[in-house]
Amino acid sequence: MQIRTMRESDLPAALALSQQVNWPHRLEDWQQALTLGAGIVAEEAGRVAGTALGWRWGDAYATLGLVIVDPACQGRGIGKQLLLAVLEALPGYTVRLHATVAGLPLYQKLGFEVTGIIQQHQCAALGEITPVPLTDYQFLSAARPQDGALLTALDQRAHGQSRPALIAALLTEAERTLILKDQHGLPQGFAALRRFGRGWAIGPVIAHDLQQAKVLVSALLQPLAGKFVRLDSDPSLGLSAWLESQGLPVVDVPTVMVKGTPWMPAAGTPQAFGLMSQALG
């Protein structure tokens, strides 16, 4: 068994592994993940038997995900080797991940601590959505490429992660990215709609409060009737209950785990009501 750096040529095999464990990722999703981060593979007899990726978001915070071991190779410590290789490349970083039930004991052994949960909301065919009206002092505008620095700053204030490359990718590749502004034209939050997995995903969703988050998500959901839609949200922020009322039930509840000092947003700053993805955070 060889543990080595992931290459672009490994992505079809990585896709096949994710399909084996019934994850929804497309090849394009794997390509984006590798472009934004760095991956490790376990290779045996010329075939990929496991994967893990890490993403540096600035100098202090990182995320870890897409940890998969071929079911036929499980129980041999491959997952631990992959995780140690990724963590070795992130010295001094606070690292966040979203754990499955099966993976949680291993993460705990490696020093990760439980800090919460994420609820995965999705439906195969979205129904009609009740619009959430803007207040008299709000308006929505489409994000432009030149808004990258602005959105990166909002995103970082919400969870401490500096992700300019991710924001740039959203502004060029997402179907729609909306900015919510106040009466002075100052940005209060943003959200993106993009292709992912079996259909459409909304995220990240960055806003100062629940009403703002509902406005952004409602606007992106409007044209998606009949479509497959997914959104991952921290239930403590209150958006999850509203999503369920709009026909987006909870289908999975991964555990949020952190190795290091968790990010604590200051009072009055934006919050992350929706993730980019469970891997990227």
Short mmCIF file of C-alpha atoms in Angstrom, two decimals:
data_model
loop_
_atom_site.label_atom_id
_atom_site.label_comp_id
_atom_site.label_asym_id
_atom_site.label_seq_id
_atom_site.Cartn_x
_atom_site.Cartn_y
_atom_site.Cartn_z
CA MET A 1 0.00 0.00 0.00
CA GLN A 2 1.40 3.37 -1.10
CA ILE A 3 0.21 6.70 0.34
CA ARG A 4 0.91 9.47 -2.18
CA THR A 5 -0.25 12.83 -3.50
CA MET A 6 -3.48 12.84 -5.48
CA ARG A 7 -3.16 13.65 -9.17
CA GLU A 8 -5.71 14.85 -11.71
CA SER A 9 -5.50 11.42 -13.34
CA ASP A 10 -6.76 9.84 -10.07
CA LEU A 11 -10.11 11.63 -10.23
CA PRO A 12 -12.05 9.01 -12.26
CA ALA A 13 -11.02 6.39 -9.68
CA ALA A 14 -11.95 8.75 -6.85
CA LEU A 15 -15.35 9.27 -8.47
CA ALA A 16 -15.84 5.51 -8.65
CA LEU A 17 -15.03 5.20 -4.94
CA SER A 18 -17.57 7.87 -4.03
CA GLN A 19 -20.18 6.08 -6.13
CA GLN A 20 -19.42 2.84 -4.25
CA VAL A 21 -20.39 4.49 -0.98
CA ASN A 22 -23.42 6.24 -2.56
CA TRP A 23 -22.06 9.78 -2.39
CA PRO A 24 -23.55 12.10 -5.04
CA HIS A 25 -20.42 13.81 -6.36
CA ARG A 26 -19.88 14.29 -10.09
CA LEU A 27 -16.48 14.30 -11.73
CA GLU A 28 -16.78 18.10 -11.93
CA ASP A 29 -17.26 18.25 -8.14
CA TRP A 30 -14.09 16.22 -7.61
CA GLN A 31 -12.21 18.44 -10.03
CA GLN A 32 -13.25 21.59 -8.19
CA ALA A 33 -12.32 20.04 -4.82
CA LEU A 34 -8.83 19.13 -6.00
CA THR A 35 -8.29 22.49 -7.71
CA LEU A 36 -9.04 24.33 -4.46
CA GLY A 37 -7.13 21.96 -2.16
CA ALA A 38 -4.68 19.08 -2.00
CA GLY A 39 -5.42 15.38 -1.93
CA ILE A 40 -3.88 12.11 -0.77
CA VAL A 41 -4.61 8.65 -2.16
CA ALA A 42 -3.92 5.13 -0.96
CA GLU A 43 -2.83 3.03 -3.93
CA GLU A 44 -2.56 -0.74 -3.97
CA ALA A 45 -1.62 -2.89 -6.95
CA GLY A 46 -2.02 0.12 -9.24
CA ARG A 47 -5.54 1.04 -8.14
CA VAL A 48 -6.85 3.77 -5.83
CA ALA A 49 -8.16 2.25 -2.60
CA GLY A 50 -8.75 5.43 -0.61
CA THR A 51 -8.86 9.24 -0.73
CA ALA A 52 -8.67 12.24 1.60
CA LEU A 53 -8.43 15.96 0.82
CA GLY A 54 -7.54 19.07 2.79
CA TRP A 55 -8.12 22.74 2.08
CA ARG A 56 -6.14 25.64 3.55
CA TRP A 57 -8.34 28.69 4.06
CA GLY A 58 -5.81 31.34 5.05
CA ASP A 59 -3.03 30.88 7.59
CA ALA A 60 -5.01 29.45 10.51
CA TYR A 61 -8.07 27.48 9.39
CA ALA A 62 -8.54 24.45 7.16
CA THR A 63 -11.15 21.83 6.33
CA LEU A 64 -10.78 18.12 5.66
CA GLY A 65 -13.08 15.87 3.70
CA LEU A 66 -13.79 13.38 0.93
CA VAL A 67 -12.31 10.67 3.15
CA ILE A 68 -13.24 7.41 1.46
CA VAL A 69 -11.83 3.89 1.72
CA ASP A 70 -12.87 1.16 -0.68
CA PRO A 71 -15.31 -1.05 1.30
CA ALA A 72 -13.28 -4.10 0.26
CA CYS A 73 -10.18 -2.58 1.94
CA GLN A 74 -11.70 -1.30 5.17
CA GLY A 75 -10.46 -2.49 8.56
CA ARG A 76 -6.79 -2.26 7.59
CA GLY A 77 -5.98 1.19 8.94
CA ILE A 78 -5.98 2.88 5.53
CA GLY A 79 -8.27 5.69 6.65
CA LYS A 80 -5.96 6.54 9.54
CA GLN A 81 -2.93 6.66 7.23
CA LEU A 82 -4.75 8.99 4.85
CA LEU A 83 -5.85 11.31 7.64
CA LEU A 84 -2.40 11.48 9.18
CA ALA A 85 -0.92 12.37 5.78
CA VAL A 86 -3.41 15.22 5.30
CA LEU A 87 -2.92 16.53 8.84
CA GLU A 88 0.85 16.43 8.46
CA ALA A 89 0.47 18.98 5.66
CA LEU A 90 -1.56 21.29 7.96
CA PRO A 91 0.76 21.96 10.92
CA GLY A 92 -0.62 24.52 13.36
CA TYR A 93 -3.98 24.78 11.58
CA THR A 94 -7.37 24.51 13.23
CA VAL A 95 -9.01 21.80 11.11
CA ARG A 96 -12.76 21.24 10.74
CA LEU A 97 -14.55 18.25 9.25
CA HIS A 98 -18.03 16.74 9.09
CA ALA A 99 -18.01 13.15 10.29
CA THR A 100 -20.16 10.20 9.40
CA VAL A 101 -21.19 7.85 12.20
CA ALA A 102 -18.65 5.30 10.97
CA GLY A 103 -15.79 7.79 10.85
CA LEU A 104 -16.40 9.54 14.17
CA PRO A 105 -14.41 7.15 16.44
CA LEU A 106 -11.29 7.44 14.27
CA TYR A 107 -11.48 11.24 14.23
CA GLN A 108 -11.79 11.28 18.01
CA LYS A 109 -8.65 9.14 18.32
CA LEU A 110 -6.80 11.71 16.19
CA GLY A 111 -7.75 14.58 18.49
CA PHE A 112 -10.91 15.95 16.87
CA GLU A 113 -13.66 17.10 19.23
CA VAL A 114 -17.40 17.33 18.59
CA THR A 115 -18.65 20.92 18.32
CA GLY A 116 -22.11 20.48 16.80
CA ILE A 117 -24.04 19.02 13.90
CA ILE A 118 -24.99 19.93 10.35
CA GLN A 119 -28.35 19.03 8.84
CA GLN A 120 -28.38 18.03 5.17
CA HIS A 121 -31.64 19.18 3.57
CA GLN A 122 -32.65 17.95 0.14
CA CYS A 123 -35.55 16.90 -2.04
CA ALA A 124 -35.75 15.21 -5.41
CA ALA A 125 -38.41 17.54 -6.81
CA LEU A 126 -38.83 20.91 -5.11
CA GLY A 127 -42.37 22.20 -4.72
CA GLU A 128 -43.58 25.77 -4.91
CA ILE A 129 -41.71 28.05 -2.52
CA THR A 130 -43.32 30.82 -0.51
CA PRO A 131 -41.35 34.00 -1.30
CA VAL A 132 -39.81 35.81 1.65
CA PRO A 133 -40.35 39.54 1.09
CA LEU A 134 -37.63 42.10 1.38
CA THR A 135 -37.99 44.81 3.99
CA ASP A 136 -38.24 48.45 2.92
CA TYR A 137 -34.50 48.79 3.47
CA GLN A 138 -33.22 45.78 1.53
CA PHE A 139 -32.56 44.91 -2.09
CA LEU A 140 -30.90 42.07 -3.98
CA SER A 141 -28.34 42.34 -6.74
CA ALA A 142 -26.44 39.85 -8.84
CA ALA A 143 -22.80 39.48 -7.82
CA ARG A 144 -20.15 40.43 -10.37
CA PRO A 145 -16.55 39.23 -10.72
CA GLN A 146 -15.32 42.51 -9.25
CA ASP A 147 -17.25 41.73 -6.02
CA GLY A 148 -14.78 38.96 -5.13
CA ALA A 149 -12.91 40.86 -2.42
CA LEU A 150 -16.16 42.06 -0.86
CA LEU A 151 -17.66 38.56 -0.65
CA THR A 152 -14.38 37.06 0.57
CA ALA A 153 -14.38 39.54 3.47
CA LEU A 154 -18.00 38.73 4.40
CA ASP A 155 -17.28 35.02 4.18
CA GLN A 156 -14.20 35.31 6.40
CA ARG A 157 -16.04 37.32 9.04
CA ALA A 158 -18.60 34.52 9.28
CA HIS A 159 -16.22 31.62 10.00
CA GLY A 160 -12.63 32.84 9.99
CA GLN A 161 -11.70 31.17 6.73
CA SER A 162 -10.08 33.24 3.97
CA ARG A 163 -11.34 31.68 0.73
CA PRO A 164 -10.66 34.04 -2.20
CA ALA A 165 -10.10 31.18 -4.67
CA LEU A 166 -13.40 29.56 -3.70
CA ILE A 167 -15.29 32.85 -4.02
CA ALA A 168 -13.67 33.51 -7.40
CA ALA A 169 -14.79 30.06 -8.56
CA LEU A 170 -18.36 30.80 -7.46
CA LEU A 171 -18.42 34.11 -9.30
CA THR A 172 -17.37 32.46 -12.56
CA GLU A 173 -19.01 29.03 -12.30
CA ALA A 174 -22.17 29.36 -10.16
CA GLU A 175 -25.55 29.70 -11.85
CA ARG A 176 -26.42 32.70 -9.64
CA THR A 177 -24.75 34.51 -6.75
CA LEU A 178 -26.92 37.11 -5.01
CA ILE A 179 -25.85 39.90 -2.68
CA LEU A 180 -28.29 41.34 -0.12
CA LYS A 181 -27.71 45.06 0.43
CA ASP A 182 -29.15 47.67 2.78
CA GLN A 183 -30.60 51.06 1.83
CA HIS A 184 -27.10 52.51 1.63
CA GLY A 185 -25.94 49.82 -0.78
CA LEU A 186 -23.81 48.12 1.86
CA PRO A 187 -23.64 44.31 1.60
CA GLN A 188 -25.32 42.35 4.40
CA GLY A 189 -24.90 38.83 3.02
CA PHE A 190 -24.74 36.65 -0.06
CA ALA A 191 -25.68 33.19 -1.32
CA ALA A 192 -24.84 31.09 -4.37
CA LEU A 193 -26.73 28.55 -6.48
CA ARG A 194 -24.64 26.02 -8.35
CA ARG A 195 -24.65 22.58 -9.91
CA PHE A 196 -23.61 19.84 -7.49
CA GLY A 197 -24.21 16.13 -7.17
CA ARG A 198 -27.66 15.04 -8.34
CA GLY A 199 -28.91 18.52 -9.18
CA TRP A 200 -28.65 21.95 -7.56
CA ALA A 201 -27.01 23.09 -4.31
CA ILE A 202 -27.35 26.40 -2.48
CA GLY A 203 -24.33 27.55 -0.50
CA PRO A 204 -22.53 29.21 0.96
CA VAL A 205 -25.24 31.31 2.61
CA ILE A 206 -23.75 34.19 4.59
CA ALA A 207 -26.05 36.62 6.42
CA HIS A 208 -26.33 38.66 9.61
CA ASP A 209 -29.63 37.15 10.73
CA LEU A 210 -32.25 34.55 9.91
CA GLN A 211 -34.53 36.92 7.96
CA GLN A 212 -31.66 37.84 5.64
CA ALA A 213 -30.78 34.18 5.12
CA LYS A 214 -34.41 33.36 4.25
CA VAL A 215 -34.56 36.22 1.73
CA LEU A 216 -31.42 35.00 -0.05
CA VAL A 217 -32.36 31.32 -0.10
CA SER A 218 -35.97 32.01 -1.07
CA ALA A 219 -34.85 34.07 -4.07
CA LEU A 220 -32.53 31.29 -5.27
CA LEU A 221 -35.19 28.59 -4.76
CA GLN A 222 -37.89 30.36 -6.78
CA PRO A 223 -36.94 29.04 -10.26
CA LEU A 224 -36.16 25.48 -9.04
CA ALA A 225 -39.65 23.95 -8.82
CA GLY A 226 -39.45 20.29 -9.81
CA LYS A 227 -35.64 20.21 -9.46
CA PHE A 228 -33.35 18.29 -7.11
CA VAL A 229 -32.10 20.75 -4.47
CA ARG A 230 -29.74 20.47 -1.50
CA LEU A 231 -28.62 22.80 1.28
CA ASP A 232 -26.46 22.00 4.36
CA SER A 233 -27.14 24.15 7.42
CA ASP A 234 -26.30 24.45 11.12
CA PRO A 235 -29.65 23.88 12.89
CA SER A 236 -28.68 26.16 15.80
CA LEU A 237 -29.03 29.17 13.47
CA GLY A 238 -32.71 28.50 12.75
CA LEU A 239 -32.74 28.14 8.95
CA SER A 240 -33.27 24.38 9.08
CA ALA A 241 -36.81 24.62 10.48
CA TRP A 242 -37.79 27.01 7.67
CA LEU A 243 -36.22 24.75 5.02
CA GLU A 244 -38.32 21.83 6.25
CA SER A 245 -41.44 23.98 6.03
CA GLN A 246 -40.55 24.66 2.37
CA GLY A 247 -40.35 20.97 1.49
CA LEU A 248 -36.63 20.35 2.07
CA PRO A 249 -36.50 17.61 4.72
CA VAL A 250 -33.43 16.52 6.67
CA VAL A 251 -31.86 13.42 5.09
CA ASP A 252 -28.57 13.22 7.02
CA VAL A 253 -27.00 14.72 10.15
CA PRO A 254 -23.18 14.62 10.10
CA THR A 255 -21.22 15.62 13.20
CA VAL A 256 -19.10 18.78 13.18
CA MET A 257 -15.64 18.06 14.59
CA VAL A 258 -12.67 20.38 15.11
CA LYS A 259 -9.02 19.76 15.91
CA GLY A 260 -7.68 22.97 17.43
CA THR A 261 -9.49 26.09 18.63
CA PRO A 262 -12.97 26.48 17.07
CA TRP A 263 -13.82 29.78 15.42
CA MET A 264 -15.96 32.08 17.59
CA PRO A 265 -17.58 34.88 15.54
CA ALA A 266 -17.84 38.27 17.22
CA ALA A 267 -21.26 39.65 18.11
CA GLY A 268 -22.97 41.36 15.22
CA THR A 269 -20.90 39.71 12.50
CA PRO A 270 -22.31 37.59 9.66
CA GLN A 271 -22.90 33.88 10.17
CA ALA A 272 -22.69 30.88 7.86
CA PHE A 273 -26.32 29.75 7.49
CA GLY A 274 -25.37 27.38 4.66
CA LEU A 275 -22.18 25.52 3.75
CA MET A 276 -20.46 25.49 0.39
CA SER A 277 -20.32 21.72 0.93
CA GLN A 278 -19.65 19.34 3.79
CA ALA A 279 -16.08 18.87 2.54
CA LEU A 280 -15.19 22.50 1.83
CA GLY A 281 -17.13 23.97 4.75
#
